[in-house]
Short mmCIF file of C-alpha atoms and ligand atoms in Angstrom, two decimals:
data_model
loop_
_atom_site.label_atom_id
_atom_site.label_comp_id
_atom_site.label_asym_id
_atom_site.label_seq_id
_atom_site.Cartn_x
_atom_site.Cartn_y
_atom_site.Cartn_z
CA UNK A 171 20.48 31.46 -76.09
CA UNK A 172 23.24 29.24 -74.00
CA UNK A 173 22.48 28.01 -70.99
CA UNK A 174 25.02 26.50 -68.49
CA UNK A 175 24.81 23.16 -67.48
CA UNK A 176 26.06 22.25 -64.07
CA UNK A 177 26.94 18.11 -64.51
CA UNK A 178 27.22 16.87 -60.72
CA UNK A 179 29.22 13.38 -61.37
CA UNK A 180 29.82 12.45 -57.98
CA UNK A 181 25.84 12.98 -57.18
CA UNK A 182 24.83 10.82 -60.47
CA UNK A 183 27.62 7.88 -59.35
CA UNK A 184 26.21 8.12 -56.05
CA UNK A 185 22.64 7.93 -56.87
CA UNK A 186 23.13 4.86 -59.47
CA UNK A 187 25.00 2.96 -56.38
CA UNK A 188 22.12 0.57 -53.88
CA UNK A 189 21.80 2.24 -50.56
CA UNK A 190 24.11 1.38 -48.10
CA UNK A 191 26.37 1.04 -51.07
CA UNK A 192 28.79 4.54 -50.09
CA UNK A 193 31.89 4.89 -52.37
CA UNK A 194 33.67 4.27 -49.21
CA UNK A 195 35.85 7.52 -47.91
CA UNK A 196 36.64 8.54 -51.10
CA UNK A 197 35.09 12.06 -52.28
CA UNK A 198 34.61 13.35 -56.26
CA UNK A 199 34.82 17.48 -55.30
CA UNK A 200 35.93 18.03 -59.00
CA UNK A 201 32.98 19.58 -61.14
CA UNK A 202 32.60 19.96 -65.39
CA UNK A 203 30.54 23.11 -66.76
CA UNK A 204 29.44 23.89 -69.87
CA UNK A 205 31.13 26.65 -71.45
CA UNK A 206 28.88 29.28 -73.63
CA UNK A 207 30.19 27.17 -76.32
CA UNK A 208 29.36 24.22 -74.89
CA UNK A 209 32.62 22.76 -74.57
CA UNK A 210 33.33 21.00 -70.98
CA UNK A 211 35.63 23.31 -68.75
CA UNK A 212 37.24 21.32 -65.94
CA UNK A 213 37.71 22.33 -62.29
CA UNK A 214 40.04 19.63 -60.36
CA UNK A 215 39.04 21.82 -57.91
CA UNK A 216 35.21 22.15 -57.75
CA UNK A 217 33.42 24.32 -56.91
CA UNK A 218 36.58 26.09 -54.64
CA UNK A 219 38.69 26.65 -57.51
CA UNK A 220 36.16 29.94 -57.78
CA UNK A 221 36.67 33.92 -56.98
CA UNK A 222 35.86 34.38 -53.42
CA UNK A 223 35.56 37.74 -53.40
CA UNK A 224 35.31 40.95 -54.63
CA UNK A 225 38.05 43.80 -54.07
CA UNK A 226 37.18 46.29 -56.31
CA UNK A 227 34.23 46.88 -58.76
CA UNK A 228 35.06 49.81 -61.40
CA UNK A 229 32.26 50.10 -63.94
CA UNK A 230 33.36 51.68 -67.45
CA UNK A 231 33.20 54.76 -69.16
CA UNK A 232 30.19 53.43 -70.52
CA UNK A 233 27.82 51.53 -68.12
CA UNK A 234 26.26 48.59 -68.45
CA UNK A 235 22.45 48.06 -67.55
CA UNK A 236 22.07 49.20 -63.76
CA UNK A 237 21.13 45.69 -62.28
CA UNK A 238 24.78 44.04 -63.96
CA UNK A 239 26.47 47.24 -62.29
CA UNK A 240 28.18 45.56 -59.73
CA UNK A 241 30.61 42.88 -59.49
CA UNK A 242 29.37 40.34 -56.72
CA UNK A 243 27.73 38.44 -59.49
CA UNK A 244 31.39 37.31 -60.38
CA UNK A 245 31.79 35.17 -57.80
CA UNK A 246 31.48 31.21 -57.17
CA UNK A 247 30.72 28.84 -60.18
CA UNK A 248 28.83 29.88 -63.45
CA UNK A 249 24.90 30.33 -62.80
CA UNK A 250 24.03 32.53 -65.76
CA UNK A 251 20.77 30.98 -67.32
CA UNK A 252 19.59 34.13 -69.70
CA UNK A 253 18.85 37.91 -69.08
CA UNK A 254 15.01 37.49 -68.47
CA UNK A 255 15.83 35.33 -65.41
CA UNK A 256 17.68 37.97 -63.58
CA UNK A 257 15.32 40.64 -64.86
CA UNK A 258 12.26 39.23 -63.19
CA UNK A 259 13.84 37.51 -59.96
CA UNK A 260 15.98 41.42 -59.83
CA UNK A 261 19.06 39.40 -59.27
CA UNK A 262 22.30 39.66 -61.67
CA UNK A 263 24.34 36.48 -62.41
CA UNK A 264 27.27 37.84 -64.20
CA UNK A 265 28.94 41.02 -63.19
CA UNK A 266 29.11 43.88 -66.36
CA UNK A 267 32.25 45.81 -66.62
CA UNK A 268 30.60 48.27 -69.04
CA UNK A 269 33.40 49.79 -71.77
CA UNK A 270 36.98 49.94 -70.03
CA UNK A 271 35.42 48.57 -66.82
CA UNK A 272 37.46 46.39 -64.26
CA UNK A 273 37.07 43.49 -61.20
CA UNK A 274 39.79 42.45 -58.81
CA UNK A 275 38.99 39.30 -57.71
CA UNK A 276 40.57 37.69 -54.29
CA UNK A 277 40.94 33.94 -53.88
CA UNK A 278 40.28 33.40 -50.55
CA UNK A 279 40.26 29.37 -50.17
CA UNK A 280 42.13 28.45 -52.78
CA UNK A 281 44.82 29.92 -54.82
CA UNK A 282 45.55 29.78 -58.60
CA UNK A 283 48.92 28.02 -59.42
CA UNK A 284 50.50 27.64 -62.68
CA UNK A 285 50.97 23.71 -63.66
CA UNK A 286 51.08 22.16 -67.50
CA UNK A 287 48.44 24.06 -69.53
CA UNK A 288 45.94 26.67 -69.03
CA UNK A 289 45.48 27.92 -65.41
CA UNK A 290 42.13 30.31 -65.21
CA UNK A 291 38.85 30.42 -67.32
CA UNK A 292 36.94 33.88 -67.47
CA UNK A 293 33.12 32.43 -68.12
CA UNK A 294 30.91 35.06 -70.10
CA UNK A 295 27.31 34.73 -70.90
CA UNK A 296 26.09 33.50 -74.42
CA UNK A 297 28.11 33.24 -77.05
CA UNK A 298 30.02 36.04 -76.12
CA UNK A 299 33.92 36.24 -76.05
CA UNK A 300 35.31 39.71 -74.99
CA UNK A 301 38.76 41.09 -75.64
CA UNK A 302 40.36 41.46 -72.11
CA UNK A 303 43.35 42.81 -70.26
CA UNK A 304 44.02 39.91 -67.30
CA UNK A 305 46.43 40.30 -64.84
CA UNK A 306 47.36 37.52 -61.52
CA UNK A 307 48.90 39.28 -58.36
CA UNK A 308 50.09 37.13 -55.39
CA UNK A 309 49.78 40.02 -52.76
CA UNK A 310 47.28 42.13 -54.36
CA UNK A 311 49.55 45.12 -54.93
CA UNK A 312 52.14 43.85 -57.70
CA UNK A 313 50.65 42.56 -60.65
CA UNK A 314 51.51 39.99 -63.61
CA UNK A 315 49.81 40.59 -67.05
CA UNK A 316 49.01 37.88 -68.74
CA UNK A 317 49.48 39.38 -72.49
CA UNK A 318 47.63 40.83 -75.27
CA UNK A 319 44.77 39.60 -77.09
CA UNK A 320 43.16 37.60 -74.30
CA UNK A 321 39.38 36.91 -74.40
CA UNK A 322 36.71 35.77 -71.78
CA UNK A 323 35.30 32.22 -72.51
CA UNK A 324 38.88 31.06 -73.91
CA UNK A 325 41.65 29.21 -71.35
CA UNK A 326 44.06 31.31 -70.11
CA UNK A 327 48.05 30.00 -69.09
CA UNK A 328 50.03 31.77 -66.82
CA UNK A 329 52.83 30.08 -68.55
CA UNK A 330 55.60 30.73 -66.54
CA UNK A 331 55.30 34.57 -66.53
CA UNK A 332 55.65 34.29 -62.23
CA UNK A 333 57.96 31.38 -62.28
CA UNK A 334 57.56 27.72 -62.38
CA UNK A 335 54.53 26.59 -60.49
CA UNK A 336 54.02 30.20 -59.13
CA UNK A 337 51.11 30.75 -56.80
CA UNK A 338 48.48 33.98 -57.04
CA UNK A 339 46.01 35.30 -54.58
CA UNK A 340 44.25 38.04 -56.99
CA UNK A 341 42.57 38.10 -60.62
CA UNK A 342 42.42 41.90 -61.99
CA UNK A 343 40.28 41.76 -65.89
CA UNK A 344 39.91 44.68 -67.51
CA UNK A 345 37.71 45.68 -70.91
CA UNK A 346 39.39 46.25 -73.63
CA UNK A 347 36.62 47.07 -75.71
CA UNK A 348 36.17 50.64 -77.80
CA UNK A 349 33.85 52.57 -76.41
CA UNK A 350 30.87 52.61 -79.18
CA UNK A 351 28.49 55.17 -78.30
CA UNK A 352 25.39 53.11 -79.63
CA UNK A 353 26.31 49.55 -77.70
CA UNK A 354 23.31 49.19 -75.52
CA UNK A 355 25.47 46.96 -73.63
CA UNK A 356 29.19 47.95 -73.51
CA UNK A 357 32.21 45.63 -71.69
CA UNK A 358 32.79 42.42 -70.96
CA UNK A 359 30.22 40.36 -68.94
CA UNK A 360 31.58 38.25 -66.03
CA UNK A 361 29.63 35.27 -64.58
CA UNK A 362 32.85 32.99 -62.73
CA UNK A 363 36.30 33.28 -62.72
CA UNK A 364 37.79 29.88 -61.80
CA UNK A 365 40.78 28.17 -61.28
CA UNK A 366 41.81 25.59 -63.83
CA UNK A 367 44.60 24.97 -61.98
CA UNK A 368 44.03 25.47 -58.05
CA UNK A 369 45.45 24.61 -55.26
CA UNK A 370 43.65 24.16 -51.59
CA UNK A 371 44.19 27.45 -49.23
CA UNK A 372 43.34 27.57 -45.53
CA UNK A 373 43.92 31.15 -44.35
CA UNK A 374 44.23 31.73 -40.49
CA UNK A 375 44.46 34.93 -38.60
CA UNK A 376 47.18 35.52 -36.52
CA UNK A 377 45.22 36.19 -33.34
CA UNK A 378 43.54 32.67 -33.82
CA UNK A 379 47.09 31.51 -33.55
CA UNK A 380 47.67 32.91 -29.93
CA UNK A 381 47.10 29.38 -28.35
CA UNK A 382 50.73 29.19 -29.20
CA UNK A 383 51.84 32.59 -27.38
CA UNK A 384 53.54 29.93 -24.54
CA UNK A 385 56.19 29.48 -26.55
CA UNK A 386 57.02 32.94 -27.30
CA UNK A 387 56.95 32.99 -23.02
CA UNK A 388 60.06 30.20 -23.10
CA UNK A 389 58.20 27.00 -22.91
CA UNK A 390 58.57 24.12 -25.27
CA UNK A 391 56.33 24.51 -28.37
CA UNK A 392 55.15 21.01 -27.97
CA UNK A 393 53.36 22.29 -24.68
CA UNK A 394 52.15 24.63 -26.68
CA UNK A 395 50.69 22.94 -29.97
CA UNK A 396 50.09 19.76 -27.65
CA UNK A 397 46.14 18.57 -27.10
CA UNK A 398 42.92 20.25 -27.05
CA UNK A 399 44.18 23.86 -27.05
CA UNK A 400 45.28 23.26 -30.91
CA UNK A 401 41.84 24.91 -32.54
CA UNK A 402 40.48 22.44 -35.24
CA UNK A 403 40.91 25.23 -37.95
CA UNK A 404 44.84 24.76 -37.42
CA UNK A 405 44.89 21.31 -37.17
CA UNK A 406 43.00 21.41 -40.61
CA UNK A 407 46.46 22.36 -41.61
CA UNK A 408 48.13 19.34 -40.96
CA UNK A 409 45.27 16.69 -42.15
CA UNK A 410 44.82 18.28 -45.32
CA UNK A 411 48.32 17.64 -45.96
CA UNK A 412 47.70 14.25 -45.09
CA UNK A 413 44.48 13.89 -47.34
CA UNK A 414 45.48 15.62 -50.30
CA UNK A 415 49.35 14.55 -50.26
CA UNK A 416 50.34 18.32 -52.07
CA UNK A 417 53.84 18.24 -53.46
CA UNK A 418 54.86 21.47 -51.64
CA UNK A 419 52.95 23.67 -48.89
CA UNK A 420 53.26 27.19 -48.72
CA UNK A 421 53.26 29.18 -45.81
CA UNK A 422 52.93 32.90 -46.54
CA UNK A 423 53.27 34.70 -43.34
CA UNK A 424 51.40 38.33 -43.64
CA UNK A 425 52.23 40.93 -41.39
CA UNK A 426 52.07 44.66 -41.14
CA UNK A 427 55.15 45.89 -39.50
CA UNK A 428 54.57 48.24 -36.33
CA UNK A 429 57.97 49.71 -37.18
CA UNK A 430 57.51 53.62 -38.15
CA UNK A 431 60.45 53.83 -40.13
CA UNK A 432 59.23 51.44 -42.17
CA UNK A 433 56.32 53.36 -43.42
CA UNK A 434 57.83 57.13 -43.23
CA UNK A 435 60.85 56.43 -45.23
CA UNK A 436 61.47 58.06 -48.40
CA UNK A 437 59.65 57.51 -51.60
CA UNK A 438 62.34 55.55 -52.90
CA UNK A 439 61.63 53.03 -50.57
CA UNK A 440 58.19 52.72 -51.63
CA UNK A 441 58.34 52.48 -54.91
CA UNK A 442 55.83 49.71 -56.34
CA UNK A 443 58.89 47.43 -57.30
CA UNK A 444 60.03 47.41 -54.12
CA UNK A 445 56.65 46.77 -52.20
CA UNK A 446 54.99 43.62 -51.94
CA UNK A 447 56.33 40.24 -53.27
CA UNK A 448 57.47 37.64 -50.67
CA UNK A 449 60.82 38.07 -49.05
CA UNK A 450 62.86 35.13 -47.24
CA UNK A 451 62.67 36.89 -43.79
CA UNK A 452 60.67 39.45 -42.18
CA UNK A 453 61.27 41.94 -39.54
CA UNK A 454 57.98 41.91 -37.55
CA UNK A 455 59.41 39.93 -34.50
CA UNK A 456 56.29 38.78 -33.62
CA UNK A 457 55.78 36.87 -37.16
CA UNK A 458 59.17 35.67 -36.79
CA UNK A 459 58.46 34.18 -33.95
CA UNK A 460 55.26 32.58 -34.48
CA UNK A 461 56.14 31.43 -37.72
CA UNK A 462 58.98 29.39 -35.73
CA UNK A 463 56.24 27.76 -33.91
CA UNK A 464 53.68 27.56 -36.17
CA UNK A 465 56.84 25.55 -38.64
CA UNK A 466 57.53 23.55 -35.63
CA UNK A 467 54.49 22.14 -35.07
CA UNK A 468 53.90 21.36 -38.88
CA UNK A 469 56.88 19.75 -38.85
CA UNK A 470 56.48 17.80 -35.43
CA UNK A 471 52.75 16.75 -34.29
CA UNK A 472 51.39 17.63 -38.09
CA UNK A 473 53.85 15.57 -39.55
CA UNK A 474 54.70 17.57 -42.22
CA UNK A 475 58.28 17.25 -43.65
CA UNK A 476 60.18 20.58 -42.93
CA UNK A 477 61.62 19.85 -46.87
CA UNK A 478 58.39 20.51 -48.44
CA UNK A 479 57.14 23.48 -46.64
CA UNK A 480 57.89 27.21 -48.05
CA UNK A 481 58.00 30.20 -46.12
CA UNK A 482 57.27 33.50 -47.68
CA UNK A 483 56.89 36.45 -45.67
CA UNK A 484 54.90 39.43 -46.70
CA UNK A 485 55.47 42.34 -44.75
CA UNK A 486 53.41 45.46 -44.41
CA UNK A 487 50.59 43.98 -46.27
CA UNK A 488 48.45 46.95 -44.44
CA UNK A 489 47.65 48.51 -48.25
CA UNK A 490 45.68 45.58 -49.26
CA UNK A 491 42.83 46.06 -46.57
CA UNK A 492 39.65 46.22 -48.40
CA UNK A 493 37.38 48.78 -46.22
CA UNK A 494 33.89 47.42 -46.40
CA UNK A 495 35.08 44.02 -45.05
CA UNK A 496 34.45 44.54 -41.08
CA UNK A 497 37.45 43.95 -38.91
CA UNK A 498 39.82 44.12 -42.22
CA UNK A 499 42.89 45.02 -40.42
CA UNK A 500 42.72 41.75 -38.67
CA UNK A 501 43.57 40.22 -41.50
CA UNK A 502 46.65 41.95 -42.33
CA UNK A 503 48.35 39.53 -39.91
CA UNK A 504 47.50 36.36 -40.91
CA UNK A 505 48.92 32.75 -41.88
CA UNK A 506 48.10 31.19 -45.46
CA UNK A 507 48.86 27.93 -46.08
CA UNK A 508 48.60 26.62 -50.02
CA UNK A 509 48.60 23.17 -51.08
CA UNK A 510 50.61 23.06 -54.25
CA UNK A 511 49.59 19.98 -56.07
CA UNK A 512 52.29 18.07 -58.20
CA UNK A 513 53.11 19.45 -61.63
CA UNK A 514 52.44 16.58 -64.08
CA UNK A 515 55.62 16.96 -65.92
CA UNK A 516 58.03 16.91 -63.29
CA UNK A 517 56.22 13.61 -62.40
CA UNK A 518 56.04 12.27 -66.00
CA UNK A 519 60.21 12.75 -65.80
CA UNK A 520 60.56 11.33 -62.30
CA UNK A 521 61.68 7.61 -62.85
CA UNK A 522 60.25 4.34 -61.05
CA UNK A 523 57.05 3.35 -59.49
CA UNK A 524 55.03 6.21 -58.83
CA UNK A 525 53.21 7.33 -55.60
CA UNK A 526 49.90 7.21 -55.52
CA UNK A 527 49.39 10.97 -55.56
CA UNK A 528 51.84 11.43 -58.50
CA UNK A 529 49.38 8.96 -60.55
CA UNK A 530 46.94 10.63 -59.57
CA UNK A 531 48.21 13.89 -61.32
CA UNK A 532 49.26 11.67 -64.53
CA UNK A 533 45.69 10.19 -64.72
CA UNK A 534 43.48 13.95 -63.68
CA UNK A 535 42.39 15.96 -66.33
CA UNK A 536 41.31 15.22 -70.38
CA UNK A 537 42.34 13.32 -72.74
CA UNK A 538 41.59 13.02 -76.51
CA UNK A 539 40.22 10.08 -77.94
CA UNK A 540 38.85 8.93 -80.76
CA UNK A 541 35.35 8.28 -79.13
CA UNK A 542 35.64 11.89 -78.17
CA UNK A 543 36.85 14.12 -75.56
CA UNK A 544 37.23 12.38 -72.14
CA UNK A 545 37.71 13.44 -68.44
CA UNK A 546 39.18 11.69 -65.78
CA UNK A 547 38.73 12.54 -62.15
CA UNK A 548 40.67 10.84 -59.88
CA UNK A 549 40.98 10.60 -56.19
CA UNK A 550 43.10 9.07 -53.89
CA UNK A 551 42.28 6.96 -50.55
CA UNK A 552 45.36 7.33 -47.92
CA UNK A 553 44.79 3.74 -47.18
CA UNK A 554 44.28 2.77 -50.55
CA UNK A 555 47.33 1.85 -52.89
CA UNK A 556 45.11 3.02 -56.43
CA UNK A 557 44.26 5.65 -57.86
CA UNK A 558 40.39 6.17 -58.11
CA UNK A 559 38.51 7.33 -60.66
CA UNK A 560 35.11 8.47 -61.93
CA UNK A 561 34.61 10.98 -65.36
CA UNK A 562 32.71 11.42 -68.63
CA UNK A 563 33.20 11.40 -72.30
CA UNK A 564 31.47 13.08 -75.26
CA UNK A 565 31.40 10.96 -78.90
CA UNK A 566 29.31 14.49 -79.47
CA UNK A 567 27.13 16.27 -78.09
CA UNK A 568 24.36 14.28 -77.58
CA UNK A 569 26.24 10.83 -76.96
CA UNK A 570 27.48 11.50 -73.29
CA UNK A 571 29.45 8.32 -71.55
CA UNK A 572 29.94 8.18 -67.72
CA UNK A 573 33.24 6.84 -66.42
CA UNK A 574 30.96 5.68 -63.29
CA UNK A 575 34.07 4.04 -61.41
CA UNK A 576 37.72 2.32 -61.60
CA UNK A 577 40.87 2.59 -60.45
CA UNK A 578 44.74 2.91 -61.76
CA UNK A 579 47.48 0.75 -60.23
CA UNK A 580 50.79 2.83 -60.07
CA UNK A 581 52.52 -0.63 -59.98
CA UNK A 582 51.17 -1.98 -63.01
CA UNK A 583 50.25 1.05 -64.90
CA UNK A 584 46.57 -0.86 -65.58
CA UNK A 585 43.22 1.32 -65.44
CA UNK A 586 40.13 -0.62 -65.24
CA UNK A 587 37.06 1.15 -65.39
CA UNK A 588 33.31 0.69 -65.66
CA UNK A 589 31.41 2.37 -68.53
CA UNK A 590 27.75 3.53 -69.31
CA UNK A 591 26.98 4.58 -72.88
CA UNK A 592 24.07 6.34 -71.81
CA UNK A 593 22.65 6.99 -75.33
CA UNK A 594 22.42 3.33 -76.06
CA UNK A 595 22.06 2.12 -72.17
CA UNK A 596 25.12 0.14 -72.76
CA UNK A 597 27.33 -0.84 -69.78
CA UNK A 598 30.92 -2.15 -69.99
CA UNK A 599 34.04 -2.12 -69.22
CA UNK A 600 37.45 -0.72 -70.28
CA UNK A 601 41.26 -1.87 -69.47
CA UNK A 602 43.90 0.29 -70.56
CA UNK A 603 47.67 0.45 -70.10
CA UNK A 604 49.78 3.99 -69.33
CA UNK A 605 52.35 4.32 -72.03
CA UNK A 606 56.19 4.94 -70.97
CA UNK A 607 56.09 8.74 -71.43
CA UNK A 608 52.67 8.60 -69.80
CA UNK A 609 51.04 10.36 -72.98
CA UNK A 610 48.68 7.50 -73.72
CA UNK A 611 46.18 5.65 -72.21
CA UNK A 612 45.99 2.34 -74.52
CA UNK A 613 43.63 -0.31 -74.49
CA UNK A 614 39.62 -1.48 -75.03
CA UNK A 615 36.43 -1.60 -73.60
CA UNK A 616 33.87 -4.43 -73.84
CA UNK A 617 30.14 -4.51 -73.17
CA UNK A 618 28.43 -6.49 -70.64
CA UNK A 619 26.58 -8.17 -73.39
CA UNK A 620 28.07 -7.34 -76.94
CA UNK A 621 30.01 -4.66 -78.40
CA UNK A 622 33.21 -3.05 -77.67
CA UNK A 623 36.34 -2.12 -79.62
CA UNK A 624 39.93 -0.33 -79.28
CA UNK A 625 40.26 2.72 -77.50
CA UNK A 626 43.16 5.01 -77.49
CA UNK A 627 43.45 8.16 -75.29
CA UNK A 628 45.91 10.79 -75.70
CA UNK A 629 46.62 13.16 -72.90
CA UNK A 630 45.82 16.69 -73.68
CA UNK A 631 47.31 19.98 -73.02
CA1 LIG B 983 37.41 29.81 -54.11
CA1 LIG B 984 49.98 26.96 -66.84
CA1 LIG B 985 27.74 34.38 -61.84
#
């Protein structure tokens, strides 16, 4: 039987610290979990980078057990511990598709995005690894598939299929399994679908955004987006651009269009390839023109550089209401704004000193080693001019090492970090140097009374 492990670094760092001893205003959101084959699956994005929500449930031709029919279960991180557990406490942790079942997932704060490497993880209990059909939609209504012969429990890359660095909204996975009359337990079995690759989303409703209807009225949008009247939820906006430093935000501006024509045209006009997708412009006037002032106050009192802000429009998004959510139509008009984090290549072939938040994307992530696997989280202080950085390594399975703190200097390309080898209670620490191609992490780590050695990481896809 596998169980999944939930390893909460920031809470062990914390705890080891004196009190009064806070890691300053630096956070650790990113979390590790255990896959059913107990590899270490890593969310830069904690416990966000998750499904939100469910959209549609469709159990297969063949059902699954009664209490796994139903897809809720799919959502947030991994909790599966074993069958008997949700037997007795009546409460399923993993959603059962049953034989050609499917789930359409919606990410609600975050959204997947397609960097270097794999981008989504499909987390089944046990040892199990089901064939599945996985598709990523931006607007929920046209939909990319991902290939053939994709499994749960394996890493799955978007790869370019929606263009570079491409953004989605919506997972749909579908069993491929035969239909075998005597499986007691047909389909794929979803606990979590996360994003490996995610990037922060703060969705806003349009009429949450009437504080700005002044300007529509000929006053100055500054008037407008100017002191108290600015809800907190929008000025969110604007300091998680500051905090997280995103190379690009995207605005996607949803809107159902109250123009007839538009929806009692002929079928040509509504054929799927021509619905959905974003479009450069939209011809709701009233989006128009609170887009202009919602861009205007990014770009003025949030400080947000007009150059790295997207707009895509999505009009009549009406079709992707999902009817048991109360007040659903409200959220046909609505603002979404994504925080696309840098893509690790494109900063690996950018030249010169490096921003802080570009080391930060060079450093995040695993490496290979030969002391095993390790995993570096890293997180960035606006007043701080290093990287920091907590994280883990494995030698094997039972010789876990904590990366309890240290920082990388962009201008020196040094990482100093403490270490605890916690199966020998050995504490040290490590300098490396980042090579020029930023593929290496070379250096050594010393205890605080003997040992130590060389120690090479290599930066892994
Ligand atoms: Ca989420
Ligand atoms: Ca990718
Ligand atoms: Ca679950």
């Amino acid at each position: 039987m596998g169980t999944f492990k939930t390893f909460a670094v920031a809470a062990t760092v914390v705890t080891a610290l004196a009190a009064g001893e806070a890691i300053a205003s630096e956070s650790f959101n990113q979390r590790i979990y255990d896959s059913a084959k107990h590899t270490r699956i890593y969310f830069r994005g904690g416990t966000a980078a998750f499904a939100d929500e469910v959209v549609e449930y469709k159990g297969g031709k063949k059902k699954t057990p009664h209490l796994w029919e139903t897809g809720d279960p799919a959502l947030g991180p991994p909790n599966f511990k074993d069958f008997e557990a949700d037997r007795l406490a009546r409460t399923p942790t993993f959603s059962g598709l049953g034989a050609a079942g499917s789930i359409t997932l919606r990410f609600v704060d975050n959204a997947i995005v397609d960097l270097p490497g794999a981008d989504l993880y499909i987390f089944e209990p046990l040892e199990n690894s089901s064939p599945v059909k996985v598709e990523v939609s931006r607007d929920g209504r046209s939909w990319i598939d991902l290939g053939p012969d994709l499994t749960t429990a394996s890493e799955i890359d978007i790869a370019g299929k929606g263009g570079k660095n491409a953004v989605f909204n919506f997972v749909r996975i579908t069993d491929q399994s035969n239909v075998d009359p005597a499986d007691q337990w047909p389909g794929a079995d979803i606990d979590a679908v996360g994003a490996l690759n995610s990037a922060t989303k703060i969705s806003l409703l349009d009429h949450d955004l009437c504080f700005m209807d002044t300007n529509t009225k000929g006053k100055k949008a500054e008037s407008a987006t100017d002191g108290a009247s600015v809800p907190d939820t929008f000025k969110a906006v604007a300091e998680t651009f500051a905090s997280e430093r995103p190379a690009k935000l995207i605005v996607e501006v949803y809107s159902d269009t109250h123009d007839p024509k538009e929806h009692h045209s002929g079928p040509s006009e509504t054929d799927s390839s021509e619905r959905g997708g974003p479009a450069s412009d939209t011809k709701n006037p009233h989006a128009k023109a609170r887009t202009a002032a919602v861009t205007e106050f990014l770009s003025g009192k949030g400080n947000i550089p007009a150059a790295r802000t997207q707009i895509d429009y999505f009009d009549d998004a009406r079709s992707m209401a999902r009817r048991d959510v109360p007040k659903e139509h409200e959220r046909d008009n609505r603002f979404e704004f994504i925080f696309v984090p840098y893509d690790r290549n494109t900063v690996i072939g950018d030249k010169g000193t490096l921003r802080v938040e570009q080391a930060a994307t060079i450093i995040d992530g695993k490496w290979d080693s030969d002391q095993g696997e390790v995993i570096l989280m890293t997180s960035q202080d606006p007043a701080s001019k290093t990287v920091s950085i907590q994280g883990e390594w494995h030698e094997n399975p039972a010789r876990k090492g904590i990366v309890q703190s240290g920082t990388f200097d962009p201008q020196t390309n040094m990482m100093n970090v403490s270490l605890y080898r916690t199966w020998s209670n050995v504490r040290g620490n490590g300098e490396f140097k980042l090579s020029y191609d930023s593929a290496r992490l070379k250096g050594s780590w010393k205890g605080e009374v003997n040992g130590g050695g060389d120690w090479l990481l290599i930066r892994k896809e």
